Coordinates of C-alpha atoms (C1' of nucleotides) in Angstrom, one line a residue:
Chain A
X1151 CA -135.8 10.1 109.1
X1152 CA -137.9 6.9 109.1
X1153 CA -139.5 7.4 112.3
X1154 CA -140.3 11.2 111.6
X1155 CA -144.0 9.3 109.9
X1156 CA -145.3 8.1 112.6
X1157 CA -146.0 11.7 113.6
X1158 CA -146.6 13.3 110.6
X1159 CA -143.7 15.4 110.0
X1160 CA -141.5 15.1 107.5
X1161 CA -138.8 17.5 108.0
X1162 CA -135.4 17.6 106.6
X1163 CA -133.1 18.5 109.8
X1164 CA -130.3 20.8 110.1
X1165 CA -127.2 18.8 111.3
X1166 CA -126.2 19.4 114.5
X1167 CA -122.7 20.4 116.5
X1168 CA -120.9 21.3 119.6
X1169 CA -118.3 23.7 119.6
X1170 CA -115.8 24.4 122.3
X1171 CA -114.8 27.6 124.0
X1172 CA -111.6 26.9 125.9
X1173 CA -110.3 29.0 127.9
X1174 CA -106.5 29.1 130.2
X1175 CA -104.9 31.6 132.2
X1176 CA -101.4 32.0 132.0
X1177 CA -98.9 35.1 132.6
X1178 CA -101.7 37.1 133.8
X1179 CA -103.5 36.8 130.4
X1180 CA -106.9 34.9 129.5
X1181 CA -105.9 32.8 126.6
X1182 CA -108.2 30.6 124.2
X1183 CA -107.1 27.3 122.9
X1184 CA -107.8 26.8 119.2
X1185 CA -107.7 24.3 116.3
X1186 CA -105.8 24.7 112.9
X1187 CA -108.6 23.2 110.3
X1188 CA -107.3 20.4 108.1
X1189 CA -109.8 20.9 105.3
X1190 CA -112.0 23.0 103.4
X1191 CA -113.8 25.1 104.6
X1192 CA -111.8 27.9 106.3
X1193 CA -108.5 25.3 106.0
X1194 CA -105.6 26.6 108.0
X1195 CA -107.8 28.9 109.4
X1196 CA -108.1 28.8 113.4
X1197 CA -111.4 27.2 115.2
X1198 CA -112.7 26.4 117.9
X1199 CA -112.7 22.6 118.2
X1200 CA -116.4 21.1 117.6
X1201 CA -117.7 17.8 115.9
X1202 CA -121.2 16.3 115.6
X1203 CA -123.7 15.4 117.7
X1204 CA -124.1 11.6 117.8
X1205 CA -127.7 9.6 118.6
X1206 CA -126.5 8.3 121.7
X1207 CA -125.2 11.1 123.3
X1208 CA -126.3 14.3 124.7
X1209 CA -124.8 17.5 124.0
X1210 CA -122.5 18.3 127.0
X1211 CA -121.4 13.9 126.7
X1212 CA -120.2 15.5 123.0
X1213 CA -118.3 18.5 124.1
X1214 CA -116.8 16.6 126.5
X1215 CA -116.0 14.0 124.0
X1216 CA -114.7 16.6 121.2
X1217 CA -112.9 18.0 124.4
X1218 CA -110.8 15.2 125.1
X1219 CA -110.6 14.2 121.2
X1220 CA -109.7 17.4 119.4
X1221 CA -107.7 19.1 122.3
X1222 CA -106.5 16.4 124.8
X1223 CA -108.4 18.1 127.6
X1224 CA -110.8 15.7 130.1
X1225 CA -111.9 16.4 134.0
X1226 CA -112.3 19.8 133.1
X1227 CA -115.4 22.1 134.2
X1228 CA -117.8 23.0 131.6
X1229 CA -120.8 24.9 131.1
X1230 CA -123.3 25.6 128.0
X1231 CA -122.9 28.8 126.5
X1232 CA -125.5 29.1 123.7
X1233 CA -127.0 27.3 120.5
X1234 CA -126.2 29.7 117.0
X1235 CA -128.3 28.6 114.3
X1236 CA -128.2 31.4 111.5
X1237 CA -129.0 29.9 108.9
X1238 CA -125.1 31.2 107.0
X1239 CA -123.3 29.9 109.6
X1240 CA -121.6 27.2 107.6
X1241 CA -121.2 27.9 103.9
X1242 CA -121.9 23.8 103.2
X1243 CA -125.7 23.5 104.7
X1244 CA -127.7 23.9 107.9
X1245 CA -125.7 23.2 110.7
X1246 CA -126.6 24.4 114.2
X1247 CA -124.3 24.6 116.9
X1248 CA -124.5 24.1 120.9
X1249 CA -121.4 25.9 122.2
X1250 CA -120.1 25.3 124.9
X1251 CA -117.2 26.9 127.1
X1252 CA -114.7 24.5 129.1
X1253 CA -112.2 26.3 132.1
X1254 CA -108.4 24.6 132.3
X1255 CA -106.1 24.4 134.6
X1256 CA -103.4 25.2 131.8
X1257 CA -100.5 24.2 133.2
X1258 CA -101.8 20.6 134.0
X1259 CA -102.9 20.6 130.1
X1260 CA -99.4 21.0 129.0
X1261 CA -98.9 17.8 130.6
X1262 CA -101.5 15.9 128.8
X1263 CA -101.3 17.5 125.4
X1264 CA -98.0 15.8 123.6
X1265 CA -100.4 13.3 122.3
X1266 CA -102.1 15.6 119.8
X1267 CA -102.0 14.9 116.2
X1268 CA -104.1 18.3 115.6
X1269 CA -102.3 21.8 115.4
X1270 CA -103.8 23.7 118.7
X1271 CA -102.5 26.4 119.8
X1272 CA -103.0 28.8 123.2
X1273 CA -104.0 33.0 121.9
X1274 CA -104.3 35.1 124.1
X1275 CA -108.2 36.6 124.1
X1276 CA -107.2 40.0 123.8
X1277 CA -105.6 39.1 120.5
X1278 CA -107.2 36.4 118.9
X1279 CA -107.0 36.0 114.5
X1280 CA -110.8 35.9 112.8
X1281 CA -111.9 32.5 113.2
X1282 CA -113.6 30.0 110.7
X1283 CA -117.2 30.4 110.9
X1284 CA -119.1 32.6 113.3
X1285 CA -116.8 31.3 116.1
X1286 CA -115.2 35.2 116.8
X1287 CA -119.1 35.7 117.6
X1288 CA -119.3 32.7 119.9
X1289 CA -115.6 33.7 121.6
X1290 CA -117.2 36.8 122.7
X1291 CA -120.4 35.5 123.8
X1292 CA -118.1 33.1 126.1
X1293 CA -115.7 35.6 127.2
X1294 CA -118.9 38.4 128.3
X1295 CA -120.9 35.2 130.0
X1296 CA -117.3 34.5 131.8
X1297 CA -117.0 37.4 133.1
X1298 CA -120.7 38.0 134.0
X1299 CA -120.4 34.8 136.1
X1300 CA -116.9 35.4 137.9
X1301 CA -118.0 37.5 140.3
X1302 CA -120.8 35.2 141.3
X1303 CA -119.4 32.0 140.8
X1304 CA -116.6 30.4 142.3
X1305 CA -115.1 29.2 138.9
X1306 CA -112.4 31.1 138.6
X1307 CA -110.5 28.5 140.4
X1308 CA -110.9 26.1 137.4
X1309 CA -108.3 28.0 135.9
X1310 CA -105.7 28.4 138.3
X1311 CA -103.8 25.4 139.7
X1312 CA -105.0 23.6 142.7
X1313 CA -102.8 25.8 144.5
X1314 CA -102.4 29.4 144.2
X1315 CA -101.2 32.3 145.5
X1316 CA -103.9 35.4 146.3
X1317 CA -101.3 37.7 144.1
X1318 CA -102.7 35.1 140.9
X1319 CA -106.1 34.9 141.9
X1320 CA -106.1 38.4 142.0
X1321 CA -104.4 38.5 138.4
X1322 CA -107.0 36.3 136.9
X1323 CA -109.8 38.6 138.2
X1324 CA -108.4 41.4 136.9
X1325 CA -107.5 39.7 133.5
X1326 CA -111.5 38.2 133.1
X1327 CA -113.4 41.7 134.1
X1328 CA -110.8 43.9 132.4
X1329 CA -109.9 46.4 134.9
X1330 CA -107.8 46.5 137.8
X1331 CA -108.4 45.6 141.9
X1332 CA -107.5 47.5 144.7
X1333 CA -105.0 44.1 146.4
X1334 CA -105.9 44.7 150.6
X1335 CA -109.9 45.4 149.4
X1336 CA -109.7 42.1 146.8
X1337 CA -108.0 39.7 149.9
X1338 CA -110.2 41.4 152.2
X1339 CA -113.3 40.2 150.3
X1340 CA -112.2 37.0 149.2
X1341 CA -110.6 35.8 152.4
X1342 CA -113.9 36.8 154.4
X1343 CA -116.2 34.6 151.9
X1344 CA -114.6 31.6 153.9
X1345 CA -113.9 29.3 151.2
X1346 CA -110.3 29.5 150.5
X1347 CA -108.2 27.6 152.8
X1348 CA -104.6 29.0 153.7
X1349 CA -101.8 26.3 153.1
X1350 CA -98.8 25.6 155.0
X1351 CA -96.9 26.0 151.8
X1352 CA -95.4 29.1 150.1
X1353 CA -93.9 30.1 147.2
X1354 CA -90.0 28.9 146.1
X1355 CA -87.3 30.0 144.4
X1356 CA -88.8 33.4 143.8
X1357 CA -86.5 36.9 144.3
X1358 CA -89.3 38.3 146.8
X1359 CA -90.8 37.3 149.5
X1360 CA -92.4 34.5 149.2
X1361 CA -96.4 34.3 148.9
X1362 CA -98.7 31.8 150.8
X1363 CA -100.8 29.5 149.0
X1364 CA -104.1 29.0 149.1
X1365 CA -106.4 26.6 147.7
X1366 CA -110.5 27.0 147.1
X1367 CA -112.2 24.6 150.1
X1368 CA -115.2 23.2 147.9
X1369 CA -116.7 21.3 151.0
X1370 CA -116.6 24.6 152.9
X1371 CA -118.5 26.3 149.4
X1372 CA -121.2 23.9 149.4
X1373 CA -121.7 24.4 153.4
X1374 CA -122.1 28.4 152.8
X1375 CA -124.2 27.8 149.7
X1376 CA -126.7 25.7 151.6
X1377 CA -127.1 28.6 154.2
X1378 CA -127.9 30.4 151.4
X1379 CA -125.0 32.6 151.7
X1380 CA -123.7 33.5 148.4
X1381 CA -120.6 35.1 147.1
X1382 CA -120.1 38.1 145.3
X1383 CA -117.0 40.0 144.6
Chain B
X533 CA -128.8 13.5 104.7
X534 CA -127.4 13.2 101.5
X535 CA -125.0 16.6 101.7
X536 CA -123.8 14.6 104.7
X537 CA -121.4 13.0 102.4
X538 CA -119.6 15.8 101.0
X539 CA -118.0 15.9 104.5
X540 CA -117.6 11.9 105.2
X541 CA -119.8 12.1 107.8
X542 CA -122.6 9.9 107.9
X543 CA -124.6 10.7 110.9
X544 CA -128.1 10.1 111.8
X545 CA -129.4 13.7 113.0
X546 CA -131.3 14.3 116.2
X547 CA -134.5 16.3 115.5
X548 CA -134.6 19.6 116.3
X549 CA -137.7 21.7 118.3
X550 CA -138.0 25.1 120.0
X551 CA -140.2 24.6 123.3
X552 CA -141.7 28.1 124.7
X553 CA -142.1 29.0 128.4
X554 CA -144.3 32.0 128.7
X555 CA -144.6 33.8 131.7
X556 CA -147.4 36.1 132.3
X557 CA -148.6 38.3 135.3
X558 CA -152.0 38.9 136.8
X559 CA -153.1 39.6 140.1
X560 CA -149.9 39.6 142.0
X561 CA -149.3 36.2 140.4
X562 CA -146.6 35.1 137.9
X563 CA -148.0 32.8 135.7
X564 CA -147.8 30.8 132.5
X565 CA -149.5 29.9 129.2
X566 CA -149.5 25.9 129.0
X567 CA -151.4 24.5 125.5
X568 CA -153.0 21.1 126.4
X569 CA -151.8 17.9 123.7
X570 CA -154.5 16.7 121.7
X571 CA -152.2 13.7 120.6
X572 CA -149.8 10.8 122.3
X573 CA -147.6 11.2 123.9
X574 CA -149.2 12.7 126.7
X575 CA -152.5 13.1 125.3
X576 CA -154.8 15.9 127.4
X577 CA -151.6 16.9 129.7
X578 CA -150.2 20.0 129.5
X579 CA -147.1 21.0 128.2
X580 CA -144.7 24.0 126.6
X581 CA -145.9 24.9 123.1
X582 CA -143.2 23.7 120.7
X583 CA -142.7 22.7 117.2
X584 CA -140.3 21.6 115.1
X585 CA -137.1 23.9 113.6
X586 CA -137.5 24.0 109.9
X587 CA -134.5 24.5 107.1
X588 CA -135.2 27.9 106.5
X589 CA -135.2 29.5 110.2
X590 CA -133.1 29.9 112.9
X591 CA -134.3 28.8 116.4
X592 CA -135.6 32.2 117.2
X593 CA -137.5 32.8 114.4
X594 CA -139.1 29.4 115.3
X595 CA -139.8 30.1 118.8
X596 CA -141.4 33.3 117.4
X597 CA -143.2 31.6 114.9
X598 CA -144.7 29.3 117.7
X599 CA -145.9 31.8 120.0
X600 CA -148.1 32.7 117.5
X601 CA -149.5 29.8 115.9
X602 CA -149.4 27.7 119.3
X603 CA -150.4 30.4 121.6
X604 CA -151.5 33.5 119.5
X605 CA -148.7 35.4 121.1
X606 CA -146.6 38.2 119.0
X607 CA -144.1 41.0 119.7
X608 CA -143.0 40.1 122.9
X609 CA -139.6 39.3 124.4
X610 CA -138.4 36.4 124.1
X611 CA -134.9 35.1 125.1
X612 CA -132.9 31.9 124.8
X613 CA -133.1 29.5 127.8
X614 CA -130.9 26.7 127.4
X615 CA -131.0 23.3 124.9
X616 CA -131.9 20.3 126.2
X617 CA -130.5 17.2 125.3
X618 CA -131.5 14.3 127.3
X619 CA -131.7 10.9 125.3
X620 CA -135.0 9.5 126.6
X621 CA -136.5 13.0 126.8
X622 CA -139.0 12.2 124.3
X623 CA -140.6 8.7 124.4
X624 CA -140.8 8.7 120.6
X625 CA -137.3 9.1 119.3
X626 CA -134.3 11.9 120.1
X627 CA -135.5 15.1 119.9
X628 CA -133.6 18.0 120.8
X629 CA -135.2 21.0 121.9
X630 CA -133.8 24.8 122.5
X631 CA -136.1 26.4 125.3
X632 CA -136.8 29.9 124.9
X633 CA -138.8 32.1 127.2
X634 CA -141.0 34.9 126.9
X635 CA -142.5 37.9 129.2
X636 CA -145.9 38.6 127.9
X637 CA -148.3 41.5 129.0
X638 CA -151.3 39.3 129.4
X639 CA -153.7 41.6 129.6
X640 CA -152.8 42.3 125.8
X641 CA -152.6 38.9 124.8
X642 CA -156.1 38.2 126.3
X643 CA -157.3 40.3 123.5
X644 CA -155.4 38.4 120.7
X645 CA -156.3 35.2 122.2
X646 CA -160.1 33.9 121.3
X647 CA -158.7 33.2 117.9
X648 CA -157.4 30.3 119.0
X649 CA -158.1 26.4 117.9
X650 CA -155.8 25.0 121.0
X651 CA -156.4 24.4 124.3
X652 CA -154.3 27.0 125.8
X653 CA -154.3 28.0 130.0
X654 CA -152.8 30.0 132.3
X655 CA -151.4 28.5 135.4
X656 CA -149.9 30.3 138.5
X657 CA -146.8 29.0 138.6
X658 CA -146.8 27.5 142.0
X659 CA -149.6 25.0 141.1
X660 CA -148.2 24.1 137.6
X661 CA -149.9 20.5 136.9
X662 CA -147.1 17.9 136.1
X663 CA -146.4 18.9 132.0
X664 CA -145.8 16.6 129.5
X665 CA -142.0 15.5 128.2
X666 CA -139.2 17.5 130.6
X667 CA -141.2 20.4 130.2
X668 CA -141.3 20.7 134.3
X669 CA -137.9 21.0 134.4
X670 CA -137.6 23.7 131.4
X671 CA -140.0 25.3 133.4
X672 CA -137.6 25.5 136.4
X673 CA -134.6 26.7 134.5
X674 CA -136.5 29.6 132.8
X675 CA -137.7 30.7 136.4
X676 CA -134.4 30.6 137.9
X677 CA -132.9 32.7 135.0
X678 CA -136.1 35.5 135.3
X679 CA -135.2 35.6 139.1
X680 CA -131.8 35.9 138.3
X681 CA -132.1 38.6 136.1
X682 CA -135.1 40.2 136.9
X683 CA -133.0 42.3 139.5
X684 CA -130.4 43.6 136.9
X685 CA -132.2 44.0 133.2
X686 CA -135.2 45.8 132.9
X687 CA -137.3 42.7 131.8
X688 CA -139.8 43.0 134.2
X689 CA -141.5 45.8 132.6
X690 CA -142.2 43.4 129.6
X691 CA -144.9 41.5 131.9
X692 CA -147.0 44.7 132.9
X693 CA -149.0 47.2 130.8
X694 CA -147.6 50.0 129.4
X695 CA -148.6 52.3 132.3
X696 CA -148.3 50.2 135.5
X697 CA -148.3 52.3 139.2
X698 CA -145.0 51.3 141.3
X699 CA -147.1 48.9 143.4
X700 CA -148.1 46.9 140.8
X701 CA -144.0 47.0 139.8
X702 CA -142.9 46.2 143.1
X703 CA -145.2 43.3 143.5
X704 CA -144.0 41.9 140.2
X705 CA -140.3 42.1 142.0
X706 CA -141.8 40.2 144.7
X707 CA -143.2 37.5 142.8
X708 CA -140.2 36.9 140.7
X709 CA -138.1 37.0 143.6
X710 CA -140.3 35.2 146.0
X711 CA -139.3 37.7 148.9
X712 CA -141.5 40.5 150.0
X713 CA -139.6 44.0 149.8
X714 CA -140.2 47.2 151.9
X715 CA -142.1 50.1 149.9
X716 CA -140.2 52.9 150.6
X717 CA -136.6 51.5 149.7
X718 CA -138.1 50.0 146.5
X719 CA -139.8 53.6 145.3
X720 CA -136.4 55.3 146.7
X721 CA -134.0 52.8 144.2
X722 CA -136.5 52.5 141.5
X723 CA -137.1 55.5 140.6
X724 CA -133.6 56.8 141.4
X725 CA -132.6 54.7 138.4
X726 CA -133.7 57.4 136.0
X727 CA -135.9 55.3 133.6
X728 CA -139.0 55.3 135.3
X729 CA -140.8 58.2 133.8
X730 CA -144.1 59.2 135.9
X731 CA -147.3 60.2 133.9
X732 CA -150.0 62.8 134.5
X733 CA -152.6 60.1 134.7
X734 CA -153.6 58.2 137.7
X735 CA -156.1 55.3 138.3
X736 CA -159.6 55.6 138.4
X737 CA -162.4 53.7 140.4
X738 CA -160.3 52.4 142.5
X739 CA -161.9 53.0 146.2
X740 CA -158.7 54.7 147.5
X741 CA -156.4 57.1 146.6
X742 CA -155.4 57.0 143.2
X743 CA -152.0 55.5 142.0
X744 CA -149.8 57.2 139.8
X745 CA -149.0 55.8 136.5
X746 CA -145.9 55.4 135.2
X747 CA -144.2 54.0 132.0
X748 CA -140.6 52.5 131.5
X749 CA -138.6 55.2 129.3
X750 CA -136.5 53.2 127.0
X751 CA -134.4 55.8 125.9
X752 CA -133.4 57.0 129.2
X753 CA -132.3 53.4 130.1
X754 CA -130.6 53.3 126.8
X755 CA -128.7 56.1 127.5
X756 CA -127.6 55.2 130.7
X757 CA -126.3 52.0 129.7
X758 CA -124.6 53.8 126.8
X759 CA -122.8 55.7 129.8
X760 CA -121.9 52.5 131.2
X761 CA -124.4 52.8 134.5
X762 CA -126.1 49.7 134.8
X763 CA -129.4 49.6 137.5
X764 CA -129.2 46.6 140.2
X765 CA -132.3 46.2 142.6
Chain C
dT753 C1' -169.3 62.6 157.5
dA754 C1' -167.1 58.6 159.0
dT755 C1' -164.8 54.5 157.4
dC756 C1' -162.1 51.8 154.6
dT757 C1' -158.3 51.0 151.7
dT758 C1' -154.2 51.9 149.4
dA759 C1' -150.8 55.8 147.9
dG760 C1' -147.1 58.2 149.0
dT761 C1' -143.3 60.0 151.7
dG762 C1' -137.9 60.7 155.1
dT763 C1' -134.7 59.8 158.6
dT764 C1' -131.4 57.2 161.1
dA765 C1' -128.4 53.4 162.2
dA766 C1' -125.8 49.7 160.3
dT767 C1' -123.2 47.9 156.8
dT768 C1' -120.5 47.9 152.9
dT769 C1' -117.3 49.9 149.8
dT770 C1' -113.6 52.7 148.6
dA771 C1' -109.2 54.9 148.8
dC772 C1' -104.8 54.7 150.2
dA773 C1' -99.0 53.6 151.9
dC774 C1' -95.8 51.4 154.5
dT775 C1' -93.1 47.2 156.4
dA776 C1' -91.5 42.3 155.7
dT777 C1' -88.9 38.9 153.3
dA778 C1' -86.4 36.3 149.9
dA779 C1' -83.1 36.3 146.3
dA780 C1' -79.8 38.5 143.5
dA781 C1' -76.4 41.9 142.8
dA782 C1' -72.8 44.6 144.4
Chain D
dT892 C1' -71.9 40.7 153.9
dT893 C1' -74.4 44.4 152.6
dT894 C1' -77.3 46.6 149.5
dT895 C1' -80.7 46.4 146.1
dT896 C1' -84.8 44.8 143.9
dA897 C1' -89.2 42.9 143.8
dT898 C1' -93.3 41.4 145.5
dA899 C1' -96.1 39.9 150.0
dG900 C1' -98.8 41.3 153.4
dT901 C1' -101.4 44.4 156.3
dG902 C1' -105.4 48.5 158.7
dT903 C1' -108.0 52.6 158.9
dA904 C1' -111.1 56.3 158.0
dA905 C1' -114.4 58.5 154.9
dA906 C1' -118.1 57.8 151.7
dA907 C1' -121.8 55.4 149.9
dT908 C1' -125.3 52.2 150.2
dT909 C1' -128.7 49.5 152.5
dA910 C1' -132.0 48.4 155.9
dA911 C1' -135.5 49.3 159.1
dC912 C1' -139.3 51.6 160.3
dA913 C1' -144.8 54.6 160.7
dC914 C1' -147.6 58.1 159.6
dT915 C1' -150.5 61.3 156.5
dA916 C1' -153.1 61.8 151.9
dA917 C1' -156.8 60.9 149.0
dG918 C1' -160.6 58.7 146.8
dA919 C1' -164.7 55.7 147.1
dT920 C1' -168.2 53.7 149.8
dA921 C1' -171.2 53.1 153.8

DNA sequence: TATCTTAGTGTTAATTTTACACTATAAAAA
DNA sequence: TTTTTATAGTGTAAAATTAACACTAAGATA
């Protein structure tokens, strides 16, 4: 607090966090991966992974940091959600919290996530346990900007795997805005924005026919973007 | 930073500070209240009023409590912009600062305003002066979100008078949006929304025909949302 | 009383959205 | 091998929304 003289303040300073919000799709359900707490407060209760701010990084270098740390996950796309700073938030003292919300490509996850020492777990949104904290507050202020943004935003894709069939894309849509989509209106739409690319490749194994994949053409995003041509479902 | 240890961790803590965009509007221009430093860094340039975030406040309260001791300015909207991070954003030390922005009626706050001790200005917001810290690119953020939601939440009523005619309405819109927009489609989808209720009064002096007033009817829009029906321009 | 300036108003064509049902194909079961 | 089961994939027509567009009304001033 040394340096806080030299401009006349002299202010104690709440501490300050990140928080994660990390969200999978899997079985046509949104799902939330979450932390077991190892101590006191809320221990054994489920949070959302989060850690402290260091000096020499900024606030998305620590969630990404506290991403890769507390839940294995790295690469991933993230966004800032929103900074909570009631003053109760954590029963020991002041701590204020940037949240941020990370999209996975679950299945690619699995992969990387034998190496975890900390009990995380995949819920699924709709039925999540109360949280430590405020975090059920922060969950929904994810899952609402989420699906304010899908419709807009091409992130959808961050979920799904590189490839995916238009039957899953369509799932995910329905399972982030909560209602179902007519299927020839929803592939009419998203085939005519122009940024998903049909693959050669289909489905195997699977007791129907099979389905085409598809995967999202970033370069051909950013082209349409530039035009100022801008999706919306 | 003694509590710190209760927890093991030992971190030095960023300081924390709320930094204020205000937008105001005034003869078809959006504009915005800039306070001119009277100390270093950036002595005499102009810059977001901001403060620190004490103990006993969350960062809300503090942008409130800013507006009015930096700028005079109380009851209005305000909204939370985004937190900025950046290591070298202030040349003195890391400071961390969670933007808020706020939709004043200016021709109210002009009233309030000779009280004040600060240099304070308002500057169209196409020939904003370079500001002091990253406060240019705070200022580009809170536009974007304005624009962006401007055309879904009924915000923009927050920068007119009470009573406003639909011209002076529509050319908010087209200041906010930077696009002009035909007359008759704008009244048409306006006031089809339901939350526009029309007054008896109309202007006076005005060497033309005289505009109807209207005011924004938040109970009607209450209501509609309530029902689910949510406007889009 | 003419002029100037902005308020206020409706219709039509084009586009977008919605609603809706059957055939194709692969594997599994009979 | 044939039948069954399950999901993929496809088009059209009606309804709703959006976009484009120009004149009359009213109040103040010259």
């Amino acid at each position: 607090m040394k340096q806080n003289q030299k401009y006349q303040y002299e202010y104690e300073r709440p501490a300050l966090v990140t928080d994660c919000v990390i969200f999978g799709f899997d079985e046509g359900e949104l799902k939330l991966l979450l932390i077991e707490r190892e101590k006191e407060p809320f221990k054994n209760k489920w949070a959302l992974p989060g850690g402290f701010v260091f000096m020499n990084e900024t606030t998305e270098e620590c969630a990404k940091r506290i991403l890769m740390e507390k839940a294995g996950v790295k690469n991933v796309f993230i966004e800032q959600l929103f900074t909570f700073s009631d003053l109760d938030r954590d029963p020991r003292e002041r701590i204020i919290s940037v949240a941020y919300f990370a999209l996975v490509d679950k299945k690619q996850y699995e992969v990387i996530a034998g190496r975890d020492t900390l009990n995380a777990e995949w819920f699924e949104i709709s039925k999540l346990p109360k949280l430590a904290f405020d975090h059920n507050k922060i969950v929904k202020a994810a899952f609402q900007r989420l699906k304010g943004k899908v419709s807009y935003q091409p992130i959808g894709f961050e979920l799904l795997d590189e490839k995916f069939t238009l039957t899953q894309l369509q799932a995910l849509y329905e399972a982030i805005l909560e209602e179902p989509i007519d299927k020839r209106n929803f592939r009419k739409k998203i085939l005519g924005m122009g940024f998903l690319k049909a693959l050669e490749e289909k489905e195997k194994n699977v007791a129907h026919k099979a389905a085409r994949f598809y995967s999202f053409d970033k370069k051909a995003y950013k082209e349409l973007t530039q035009k100022g041509i801008h999706f919306e479902l």
